[in-house]
């Protein structure tokens, strides 16, 4: 059996009046991330970690922010396409582990819904999806409420 690991990292600025999509669900909030797509950092880091594990470059290579096809796209569509590519290369997902860094709002109440949504998109059991949330203790751009960051590790196998 061939086992591979990949890592993803993403950041987005936050702006008042924007919808806040995270982990495939909309979070009630007065602000949201800015991006070419819906700016869902959880979906984006999942894409990058899976693509990295399969040695398929990164999300920007496959879904350029210069391409109008991806303007405003639901990031779950990008994630589904990444999974199609990874599976086409004969890999399956073992598990993923995501950490979201955000000062506010608190994300813990939304994590079960994110896991349910992503399990459906990824066609893997919820128990194979870990999502954790933390703050940056009011330090840096995240701590000042200017942005959101996320990290992910993915394990795939053939």
CSV table of N, CA and C in Angstrom, one decimal:
chain,number,residue,atom,x,y,z
A,1,UNK,N,0.8,-1.2,0.0
A,1,UNK,CA,0.0,0.0,0.0
A,1,UNK,C,0.9,1.2,0.0
A,2,UNK,N,0.5,2.2,-0.8
A,2,UNK,CA,1.2,3.5,-0.9
A,2,UNK,C,0.5,4.5,-0.1
A,3,UNK,N,1.2,5.2,0.9
A,3,UNK,CA,0.6,6.2,1.8
A,3,UNK,C,1.3,7.5,1.5
A,4,UNK,N,0.5,8.6,1.4
A,4,UNK,CA,1.0,9.9,1.1
A,4,UNK,C,0.3,10.9,2.0
A,5,UNK,N,1.1,11.9,2.4
A,5,UNK,CA,0.5,13.0,3.2
A,5,UNK,C,0.7,14.3,2.5
A,6,UNK,N,-0.3,15.2,2.6
A,6,UNK,CA,-0.2,16.6,2.1
A,6,UNK,C,-0.6,17.6,3.1
A,7,UNK,N,-0.2,18.8,2.9
A,7,UNK,CA,-0.4,19.9,3.8
A,7,UNK,C,-1.0,21.1,3.0
A,8,UNK,N,-2.0,21.8,3.6
A,8,UNK,CA,-2.6,23.0,3.0
A,8,UNK,C,-2.6,24.1,3.9
A,9,UNK,N,-2.5,25.3,3.4
A,9,UNK,CA,-2.6,26.6,4.2
A,9,UNK,C,-3.3,27.6,3.3
A,10,UNK,N,-4.2,28.4,3.9
A,10,UNK,CA,-4.9,29.4,3.2
A,10,UNK,C,-5.3,30.6,4.2
A,11,UNK,N,-5.3,31.8,3.6
A,11,UNK,CA,-5.8,32.9,4.4
A,11,UNK,C,-6.7,33.8,3.5
A,12,UNK,N,-7.6,34.5,4.1
A,12,UNK,CA,-8.5,35.4,3.4
A,12,UNK,C,-8.7,36.6,4.3
A,13,UNK,N,-8.8,37.8,3.7
A,13,UNK,CA,-9.2,39.0,4.4
A,13,UNK,C,-10.7,38.9,4.7
A,14,UNK,N,-11.1,39.6,5.8
A,14,UNK,CA,-12.5,39.6,6.2
A,14,UNK,C,-13.0,41.0,5.9
A,15,UNK,N,-14.3,41.1,5.5
A,15,UNK,CA,-14.9,42.4,5.2
A,15,UNK,C,-16.4,42.3,5.6
A,16,UNK,N,-16.9,43.5,6.1
A,16,UNK,CA,-18.3,43.6,6.5
A,16,UNK,C,-19.2,43.4,5.3
A,17,UNK,N,-20.4,42.8,5.6
A,17,UNK,CA,-21.4,42.6,4.6
A,17,UNK,C,-21.2,41.4,3.7
A,18,UNK,N,-20.1,40.7,3.8
A,18,UNK,CA,-19.9,39.5,3.0
A,18,UNK,C,-20.5,38.3,3.6
A,19,UNK,N,-20.9,37.3,2.8
A,19,UNK,CA,-21.4,36.0,3.3
A,19,UNK,C,-20.2,35.2,3.9
A,20,UNK,N,-20.4,34.5,4.9
A,20,UNK,CA,-19.3,33.7,5.6
A,20,UNK,C,-19.5,32.3,5.3
A,21,UNK,N,-18.9,31.7,4.3
A,21,UNK,CA,-18.9,30.3,4.0
A,21,UNK,C,-17.7,29.6,4.6
A,22,UNK,N,-17.9,28.6,5.3
A,22,UNK,CA,-16.8,27.9,6.0
A,22,UNK,C,-17.2,26.4,6.1
A,23,UNK,N,-16.3,25.5,5.6
A,23,UNK,CA,-16.6,24.1,5.7
A,23,UNK,C,-17.9,23.7,5.0
A,24,UNK,N,-18.2,24.5,3.9
A,24,UNK,CA,-19.4,24.2,3.1
A,24,UNK,C,-20.7,24.7,3.6
A,25,UNK,N,-20.7,25.3,4.8
A,25,UNK,CA,-21.9,25.9,5.3
A,25,UNK,C,-21.8,27.4,5.5
A,26,UNK,N,-22.9,28.1,5.5
A,26,UNK,CA,-22.9,29.5,5.8
A,26,UNK,C,-23.0,29.8,7.3
A,27,UNK,N,-22.1,30.5,7.8
A,27,UNK,CA,-22.0,30.9,9.2
A,27,UNK,C,-22.7,32.3,9.4
A,28,UNK,N,-23.7,32.4,10.3
A,28,UNK,CA,-24.3,33.7,10.5
A,28,UNK,C,-23.3,34.7,11.1
A,29,UNK,N,-23.0,35.8,10.4
A,29,UNK,CA,-22.0,36.7,10.8
A,29,UNK,C,-22.2,38.0,10.1
A,30,UNK,N,-21.8,39.2,10.6
A,30,UNK,CA,-21.9,40.4,9.9
A,30,UNK,C,-20.7,40.6,8.9
A,31,UNK,N,-19.8,39.8,8.9
A,31,UNK,CA,-18.6,39.9,8.0
A,31,UNK,C,-18.3,38.5,7.4
A,32,UNK,N,-17.5,38.5,6.3
A,32,UNK,CA,-17.1,37.3,5.7
A,32,UNK,C,-15.8,37.5,4.9
A,33,UNK,N,-15.3,36.4,4.5
A,33,UNK,CA,-14.0,36.4,3.7
A,33,UNK,C,-14.2,36.9,2.3
A,34,UNK,N,-13.1,37.5,1.8
A,34,UNK,CA,-13.0,38.0,0.4
A,34,UNK,C,-12.2,37.1,-0.4
A,35,UNK,N,-12.7,36.7,-1.6
A,35,UNK,CA,-11.9,35.9,-2.5
A,35,UNK,C,-12.6,35.8,-3.9
A,36,UNK,N,-11.9,35.2,-4.8
A,36,UNK,CA,-12.4,35.0,-6.2
A,36,UNK,C,-13.6,34.1,-6.2
A,37,UNK,N,-13.5,33.0,-5.4
A,37,UNK,CA,-14.6,32.1,-5.2
A,37,UNK,C,-15.4,32.6,-4.0
A,38,UNK,N,-16.1,31.6,-3.3
A,38,UNK,CA,-16.8,32.0,-2.1
A,38,UNK,C,-15.9,32.2,-0.9
A,39,UNK,N,-14.6,32.0,-1.1
A,39,UNK,CA,-13.5,32.2,-0.1
A,39,UNK,C,-13.7,31.3,1.1
A,40,UNK,N,-14.1,30.1,0.9
A,40,UNK,CA,-14.3,29.1,2.0
A,40,UNK,C,-12.9,28.5,2.3
A,41,UNK,N,-12.2,29.0,3.3
A,41,UNK,CA,-10.8,28.6,3.6
A,41,UNK,C,-10.7,27.1,4.0
A,42,UNK,N,-11.8,26.5,4.6
A,42,UNK,CA,-11.7,25.1,4.9
A,42,UNK,C,-11.7,24.3,3.7
A,43,UNK,N,-12.6,24.5,2.7
A,43,UNK,CA,-12.6,23.8,1.5
A,43,UNK,C,-11.2,24.0,0.7
A,44,UNK,N,-10.7,25.2,0.8
A,44,UNK,CA,-9.5,25.5,0.1
A,44,UNK,C,-8.3,24.8,0.6
A,45,UNK,N,-8.2,24.7,2.0
A,45,UNK,CA,-7.0,24.0,2.5
A,45,UNK,C,-7.2,22.5,2.3
A,46,UNK,N,-8.4,22.0,2.3
A,46,UNK,CA,-8.6,20.6,2.0
A,46,UNK,C,-8.2,20.3,0.6
A,47,UNK,N,-8.5,21.2,-0.4
A,47,UNK,CA,-8.1,21.0,-1.8
A,47,UNK,C,-6.5,21.0,-1.8
A,48,UNK,N,-5.9,21.9,-1.2
A,48,UNK,CA,-4.4,22.0,-1.3
A,48,UNK,C,-3.8,20.8,-0.6
A,49,UNK,N,-4.3,20.4,0.5
A,49,UNK,CA,-3.7,19.2,1.2
A,49,UNK,C,-3.8,18.0,0.3
A,50,UNK,N,-5.0,17.8,-0.2
A,50,UNK,CA,-5.2,16.6,-1.1
A,50,UNK,C,-4.4,16.6,-2.3
A,51,UNK,N,-4.4,17.8,-3.0
A,51,UNK,CA,-3.6,17.9,-4.2
A,51,UNK,C,-2.1,17.7,-3.9
A,52,UNK,N,-1.6,18.3,-2.8
A,52,UNK,CA,-0.2,18.1,-2.4
A,52,UNK,C,0.1,16.6,-2.1
A,53,UNK,N,-0.8,15.9,-1.4
A,53,UNK,CA,-0.5,14.5,-1.1
A,53,UNK,C,-0.4,13.7,-2.4
A,54,UNK,N,-1.2,14.1,-3.4
A,54,UNK,CA,-1.2,13.3,-4.7
A,54,UNK,C,-0.2,13.9,-5.7
A,55,UNK,N,0.6,14.9,-5.2
A,55,UNK,CA,1.6,15.5,-6.1
A,55,UNK,C,1.0,16.1,-7.3
A,56,UNK,N,-0.1,16.9,-7.1
A,56,UNK,CA,-0.8,17.5,-8.2
A,56,UNK,C,-0.8,19.0,-8.1
A,57,UNK,N,0.2,19.6,-7.6
A,57,UNK,CA,0.3,21.1,-7.5
A,57,UNK,C,-0.6,21.6,-6.5
A,58,UNK,N,-1.3,22.8,-6.8
A,58,UNK,CA,-2.1,23.4,-5.7
A,58,UNK,C,-3.4,23.9,-6.4
A,59,UNK,N,-4.3,24.4,-5.5
A,59,UNK,CA,-5.6,24.9,-5.9
A,59,UNK,C,-5.5,26.0,-7.0
A,60,UNK,N,-4.6,26.9,-6.8
A,60,UNK,CA,-4.5,28.0,-7.8
A,60,UNK,C,-4.0,27.5,-9.2
A,61,UNK,N,-3.3,26.4,-9.2
A,61,UNK,CA,-2.9,25.9,-10.5
A,61,UNK,C,-4.1,25.3,-11.3
A,62,UNK,N,-5.0,24.7,-10.6
A,62,UNK,CA,-6.1,24.1,-11.2
A,62,UNK,C,-7.3,25.0,-11.4
A,63,UNK,N,-7.5,26.0,-10.5
A,63,UNK,CA,-8.6,26.9,-10.5
A,63,UNK,C,-8.1,28.3,-10.3
A,64,UNK,N,-7.5,28.8,-11.3
A,64,UNK,CA,-6.9,30.2,-11.3
A,64,UNK,C,-7.9,31.3,-11.0
A,65,UNK,N,-7.5,32.2,-10.2
A,65,UNK,CA,-8.3,33.4,-9.9
A,65,UNK,C,-8.3,34.3,-11.1
A,66,UNK,N,-7.7,34.0,-12.1
A,66,UNK,CA,-7.7,34.8,-13.4
A,66,UNK,C,-8.8,34.2,-14.3
A,67,UNK,N,-9.3,33.1,-14.0
A,67,UNK,CA,-10.3,32.4,-14.8
A,67,UNK,C,-11.7,32.8,-14.4
A,68,UNK,N,-12.5,33.4,-15.2
A,68,UNK,CA,-13.8,33.9,-14.8
A,68,UNK,C,-14.8,32.7,-14.5
A,69,UNK,N,-14.5,31.5,-14.9
A,69,UNK,CA,-15.3,30.3,-14.6
A,69,UNK,C,-15.4,30.1,-13.1
A,70,UNK,N,-14.4,30.5,-12.4
A,70,UNK,CA,-14.4,30.2,-10.9
A,70,UNK,C,-14.8,31.4,-10.1
A,71,UNK,N,-15.2,32.5,-10.7
A,71,UNK,CA,-15.6,33.7,-10.0
A,71,UNK,C,-16.9,33.4,-9.2
A,72,UNK,N,-16.8,33.6,-7.9
A,72,UNK,CA,-18.0,33.3,-7.0
A,72,UNK,C,-18.4,31.9,-6.9
A,73,UNK,N,-17.6,30.9,-7.4
A,73,UNK,CA,-18.0,29.5,-7.3
A,73,UNK,C,-18.1,29.0,-5.9
A,74,UNK,N,-19.0,28.1,-5.7
A,74,UNK,CA,-19.1,27.4,-4.4
A,74,UNK,C,-17.9,26.5,-4.3
A,75,UNK,N,-17.1,26.7,-3.2
A,75,UNK,CA,-15.8,25.9,-3.1
A,75,UNK,C,-16.1,24.4,-2.9
A,76,UNK,N,-17.3,24.0,-2.6
A,76,UNK,CA,-17.6,22.6,-2.5
A,76,UNK,C,-17.4,22.0,-3.9
A,77,UNK,N,-17.7,22.7,-4.9
A,77,UNK,CA,-17.5,22.3,-6.3
A,77,UNK,C,-16.0,22.0,-6.6
A,78,UNK,N,-15.2,22.9,-6.1
A,78,UNK,CA,-13.7,22.8,-6.3
A,78,UNK,C,-13.2,21.5,-5.5
A,79,UNK,N,-13.7,21.4,-4.3
A,79,UNK,CA,-13.3,20.2,-3.5
A,79,UNK,C,-13.8,18.9,-4.2
A,80,UNK,N,-15.0,18.9,-4.7
A,80,UNK,CA,-15.5,17.7,-5.4
A,80,UNK,C,-14.6,17.4,-6.6
A,81,UNK,N,-14.2,18.4,-7.3
A,81,UNK,CA,-13.3,18.2,-8.5
A,81,UNK,C,-11.9,17.7,-8.1
A,82,UNK,N,-11.4,18.2,-7.0
A,82,UNK,CA,-10.1,17.7,-6.5
A,82,UNK,C,-10.2,16.3,-6.2
A,83,UNK,N,-11.3,15.9,-5.5
A,83,UNK,CA,-11.4,14.5,-5.1
A,83,UNK,C,-11.6,13.6,-6.3
A,84,UNK,N,-12.2,14.1,-7.4
A,84,UNK,CA,-12.3,13.3,-8.6
A,84,UNK,C,-10.9,13.1,-9.2
A,85,UNK,N,-10.1,14.1,-9.2
A,85,UNK,CA,-8.7,14.0,-9.7
A,85,UNK,C,-7.9,13.0,-8.9
A,86,UNK,N,-8.0,13.2,-7.6
A,86,UNK,CA,-7.2,12.3,-6.7
A,86,UNK,C,-7.6,10.9,-6.8
A,87,UNK,N,-8.9,10.6,-6.9
A,87,UNK,CA,-9.4,9.3,-7.1
A,87,UNK,C,-9.1,8.7,-8.5
A,88,UNK,N,-9.1,9.6,-9.5
A,88,UNK,CA,-8.7,9.2,-10.8
A,88,UNK,C,-7.3,8.7,-10.9
A,89,UNK,N,-6.4,9.2,-10.0
A,89,UNK,CA,-5.0,8.8,-9.8
A,89,UNK,C,-4.9,7.6,-8.9
A,90,UNK,N,-6.1,6.9,-8.6
A,90,UNK,CA,-6.2,5.7,-7.8
A,90,UNK,C,-5.9,5.9,-6.3
A,91,UNK,N,-6.1,7.1,-5.8
A,91,UNK,CA,-5.9,7.3,-4.4
A,91,UNK,C,-7.3,7.4,-3.7
A,92,UNK,N,-7.3,7.1,-2.4
A,92,UNK,CA,-8.5,7.3,-1.6
A,92,UNK,C,-8.0,8.1,-0.4
A,93,UNK,N,-9.0,8.8,0.2
A,93,UNK,CA,-8.7,9.6,1.4
A,93,UNK,C,-8.8,8.7,2.6
A,94,UNK,N,-7.8,8.8,3.5
A,94,UNK,CA,-7.8,8.1,4.8
A,94,UNK,C,-8.4,9.0,5.8
A,95,UNK,N,-7.8,10.2,6.0
A,95,UNK,CA,-8.4,11.2,6.9
A,95,UNK,C,-7.8,12.5,6.6
A,96,UNK,N,-8.5,13.6,7.1
A,96,UNK,CA,-8.1,14.9,7.0
A,96,UNK,C,-8.2,15.6,8.4
A,97,UNK,N,-7.3,16.5,8.6
A,97,UNK,CA,-7.3,17.3,9.9
A,97,UNK,C,-7.1,18.8,9.6
A,98,UNK,N,-8.2,19.6,9.9
A,98,UNK,CA,-8.2,21.0,9.6
A,98,UNK,C,-8.1,21.8,10.9
A,99,UNK,N,-7.4,22.9,10.9
A,99,UNK,CA,-7.4,23.8,12.0
A,99,UNK,C,-7.7,25.2,11.4
A,100,UNK,N,-8.8,25.8,11.9
A,100,UNK,CA,-9.2,27.1,11.5
A,100,UNK,C,-8.7,28.1,12.6
A,101,UNK,N,-8.1,29.2,12.2
A,101,UNK,CA,-7.6,30.3,13.1
A,101,UNK,C,-8.5,31.5,12.8
A,102,UNK,N,-9.3,31.9,13.8
A,102,UNK,CA,-10.2,33.0,13.6
A,102,UNK,C,-10.5,33.6,15.0
A,103,UNK,N,-10.5,34.9,15.1
A,103,UNK,CA,-10.7,35.5,16.4
A,103,UNK,C,-12.2,35.4,16.8
A,104,UNK,N,-13.1,35.7,15.9
A,104,UNK,CA,-14.5,35.5,16.1
A,104,UNK,C,-15.2,35.5,14.8
A,105,UNK,N,-16.4,34.9,14.7
A,105,UNK,CA,-17.2,34.3,15.7
A,105,UNK,C,-16.7,32.9,16.2
A,106,UNK,N,-17.2,32.4,17.3
A,106,UNK,CA,-16.8,31.1,17.8
A,106,UNK,C,-17.3,30.1,16.8
A,107,UNK,N,-16.5,29.1,16.4
A,107,UNK,CA,-16.9,28.1,15.4
A,107,UNK,C,-17.3,26.8,16.0
A,108,UNK,N,-17.0,26.5,17.2
A,108,UNK,CA,-17.3,25.2,17.8
A,108,UNK,C,-18.7,24.7,17.6
A,109,UNK,N,-19.7,25.6,17.7
A,109,UNK,CA,-21.1,25.2,17.5
A,109,UNK,C,-21.4,24.8,16.1
A,110,UNK,N,-20.6,25.2,15.1
A,110,UNK,CA,-20.8,24.9,13.7
A,110,UNK,C,-20.0,23.7,13.2
A,111,UNK,N,-19.1,23.2,13.9
A,111,UNK,CA,-18.2,22.1,13.5
A,111,UNK,C,-19.0,20.9,13.1
A,112,UNK,N,-20.0,20.4,13.9
A,112,UNK,CA,-20.7,19.2,13.5
A,112,UNK,C,-21.4,19.4,12.1
A,113,UNK,N,-22.0,20.5,11.8
A,113,UNK,CA,-22.6,20.7,10.5
A,113,UNK,C,-21.6,20.8,9.4
A,114,UNK,N,-20.4,21.4,9.6
A,114,UNK,CA,-19.3,21.4,8.6
A,114,UNK,C,-18.9,19.9,8.3
A,115,UNK,N,-18.7,19.2,9.4
A,115,UNK,CA,-18.3,17.8,9.1
A,115,UNK,C,-19.3,17.0,8.3
A,116,UNK,N,-20.5,17.2,8.6
A,116,UNK,CA,-21.6,16.5,7.9
A,116,UNK,C,-21.6,16.9,6.4
A,117,UNK,N,-21.5,18.2,6.2
A,117,UNK,CA,-21.5,18.7,4.8
A,117,UNK,C,-20.3,18.1,4.1
A,118,UNK,N,-19.1,18.3,4.7
A,118,UNK,CA,-17.9,17.8,4.0
A,118,UNK,C,-17.8,16.3,3.8
A,119,UNK,N,-18.4,15.6,4.7
A,119,UNK,CA,-18.4,14.1,4.5
A,119,UNK,C,-19.2,13.8,3.3
A,120,UNK,N,-20.3,14.5,3.1
A,120,UNK,CA,-21.1,14.3,1.9
A,120,UNK,C,-20.4,14.6,0.6
A,121,UNK,N,-19.7,15.7,0.6
A,121,UNK,CA,-18.9,16.2,-0.6
A,121,UNK,C,-17.8,15.2,-0.9
A,122,UNK,N,-17.1,14.8,0.2
A,122,UNK,CA,-15.9,14.0,0.0
A,122,UNK,C,-16.2,12.5,-0.1
A,123,UNK,N,-17.4,12.1,0.3
A,123,UNK,CA,-17.8,10.7,0.3
A,123,UNK,C,-16.9,9.9,1.2
A,124,UNK,N,-16.7,10.4,2.4
A,124,UNK,CA,-15.9,9.7,3.4
A,124,UNK,C,-16.7,9.8,4.7
A,125,UNK,N,-16.5,9.0,5.7
A,125,UNK,CA,-17.2,9.1,7.0
A,125,UNK,C,-16.8,10.3,7.8
A,126,UNK,N,-17.8,10.9,8.5
A,126,UNK,CA,-17.5,12.1,9.3
A,126,UNK,C,-16.3,11.8,10.3
A,127,UNK,N,-16.2,10.6,10.8
A,127,UNK,CA,-15.1,10.2,11.7
A,127,UNK,C,-13.8,10.4,11.1
A,128,UNK,N,-13.7,10.5,9.8
A,128,UNK,CA,-12.4,10.7,9.1
A,128,UNK,C,-12.1,12.2,8.8
A,129,UNK,N,-12.9,13.1,9.3
A,129,UNK,CA,-12.8,14.5,9.2
A,129,UNK,C,-12.6,15.1,10.6
A,130,UNK,N,-11.5,15.7,10.8
A,130,UNK,CA,-11.3,16.5,12.1
A,130,UNK,C,-11.3,18.0,11.7
A,131,UNK,N,-12.1,18.8,12.4
A,131,UNK,CA,-12.0,20.2,12.3
A,131,UNK,C,-11.9,20.8,13.7
A,132,UNK,N,-10.9,21.6,13.8
A,132,UNK,CA,-10.6,22.3,15.1
A,132,UNK,C,-10.6,23.8,14.9
A,133,UNK,N,-11.0,24.6,15.9
A,133,UNK,CA,-10.9,26.0,15.8
A,133,UNK,C,-10.1,26.6,16.9
A,134,UNK,N,-9.4,27.6,16.6
A,134,UNK,CA,-8.6,28.3,17.6
A,134,UNK,C,-8.6,29.8,17.3
A,135,UNK,N,-8.1,30.6,18.2
A,135,UNK,CA,-7.9,32.0,18.0
A,135,UNK,C,-6.4,32.3,17.9
A,136,UNK,N,-6.0,33.5,17.6
A,136,UNK,CA,-4.6,33.9,17.7
A,136,UNK,C,-4.3,34.8,18.9
A,137,UNK,N,-5.2,34.7,19.9
A,137,UNK,CA,-5.0,35.5,21.1
A,137,UNK,C,-4.8,37.0,20.9
A,138,UNK,N,-5.6,37.5,19.9
A,138,UNK,CA,-5.6,38.9,19.6
A,138,UNK,C,-4.2,39.4,19.0
A,139,UNK,N,-3.4,38.5,18.5
A,139,UNK,CA,-2.1,38.8,17.9
A,139,UNK,C,-2.3,38.7,16.4
A,140,UNK,N,-1.6,39.6,15.7
A,140,UNK,CA,-1.6,39.6,14.2
A,140,UNK,C,-2.9,39.9,13.5
A,141,UNK,N,-2.9,39.7,12.2
A,141,UNK,CA,-4.1,40.0,11.3
A,141,UNK,C,-5.3,39.3,11.8
A,142,UNK,N,-5.2,38.0,12.2
A,142,UNK,CA,-6.3,37.2,12.7
A,142,UNK,C,-6.8,37.8,14.0
A,143,UNK,N,-5.9,38.1,14.9
A,143,UNK,CA,-6.3,38.6,16.2
A,143,UNK,C,-6.9,40.0,16.1
A,144,UNK,N,-6.6,40.8,15.1
A,144,UNK,CA,-7.2,42.1,14.9
A,144,UNK,C,-8.5,42.0,14.2
A,145,UNK,N,-8.9,40.8,13.8
A,145,UNK,CA,-10.2,40.6,13.1
A,145,UNK,C,-10.1,41.0,11.6
A,146,UNK,N,-8.9,41.0,11.1
A,146,UNK,CA,-8.7,41.4,9.7
A,146,UNK,C,-8.8,40.2,8.7
A,147,UNK,N,-8.6,39.0,9.2
A,147,UNK,CA,-8.6,37.9,8.4
A,147,UNK,C,-8.8,36.5,9.1
A,148,UNK,N,-8.9,35.5,8.3
A,148,UNK,CA,-9.0,34.1,8.7
A,148,UNK,C,-7.9,33.3,8.1
A,149,UNK,N,-7.4,32.3,8.8
A,149,UNK,CA,-6.4,31.4,8.3
A,149,UNK,C,-6.9,30.0,8.6
A,150,UNK,N,-6.4,29.0,7.8
A,150,UNK,CA,-6.6,27.6,8.1
A,150,UNK,C,-5.5,26.8,7.6
A,151,UNK,N,-5.3,25.7,8.3
A,151,UNK,CA,-4.2,24.7,8.0
A,151,UNK,C,-4.9,23.3,7.9
A,152,UNK,N,-4.3,22.5,7.0
A,152,UNK,CA,-4.9,21.1,6.9
A,152,UNK,C,-3.8,20.1,6.6
A,153,UNK,N,-4.0,18.9,7.1
A,153,UNK,CA,-3.1,17.8,6.7
A,153,UNK,C,-4.1,16.7,6.2
A,154,UNK,N,-3.7,16.1,5.1
A,154,UNK,CA,-4.5,15.0,4.6
A,154,UNK,C,-3.6,13.8,4.3
A,155,UNK,N,-4.2,12.6,4.6
A,155,UNK,CA,-3.5,11.3,4.4
A,155,UNK,C,-4.3,10.6,3.3
A,156,UNK,N,-3.6,10.2,2.3
A,156,UNK,CA,-4.3,9.4,1.2
A,156,UNK,C,-3.5,8.1,1.0
A,157,UNK,N,-4.2,7.2,0.4
A,157,UNK,CA,-3.5,5.9,0.2
A,157,UNK,C,-3.9,5.3,-1.2
A,158,UNK,N,-3.1,4.4,-1.7
A,158,UNK,CA,-3.4,3.7,-2.9
A,158,UNK,C,-3.3,2.2,-2.7
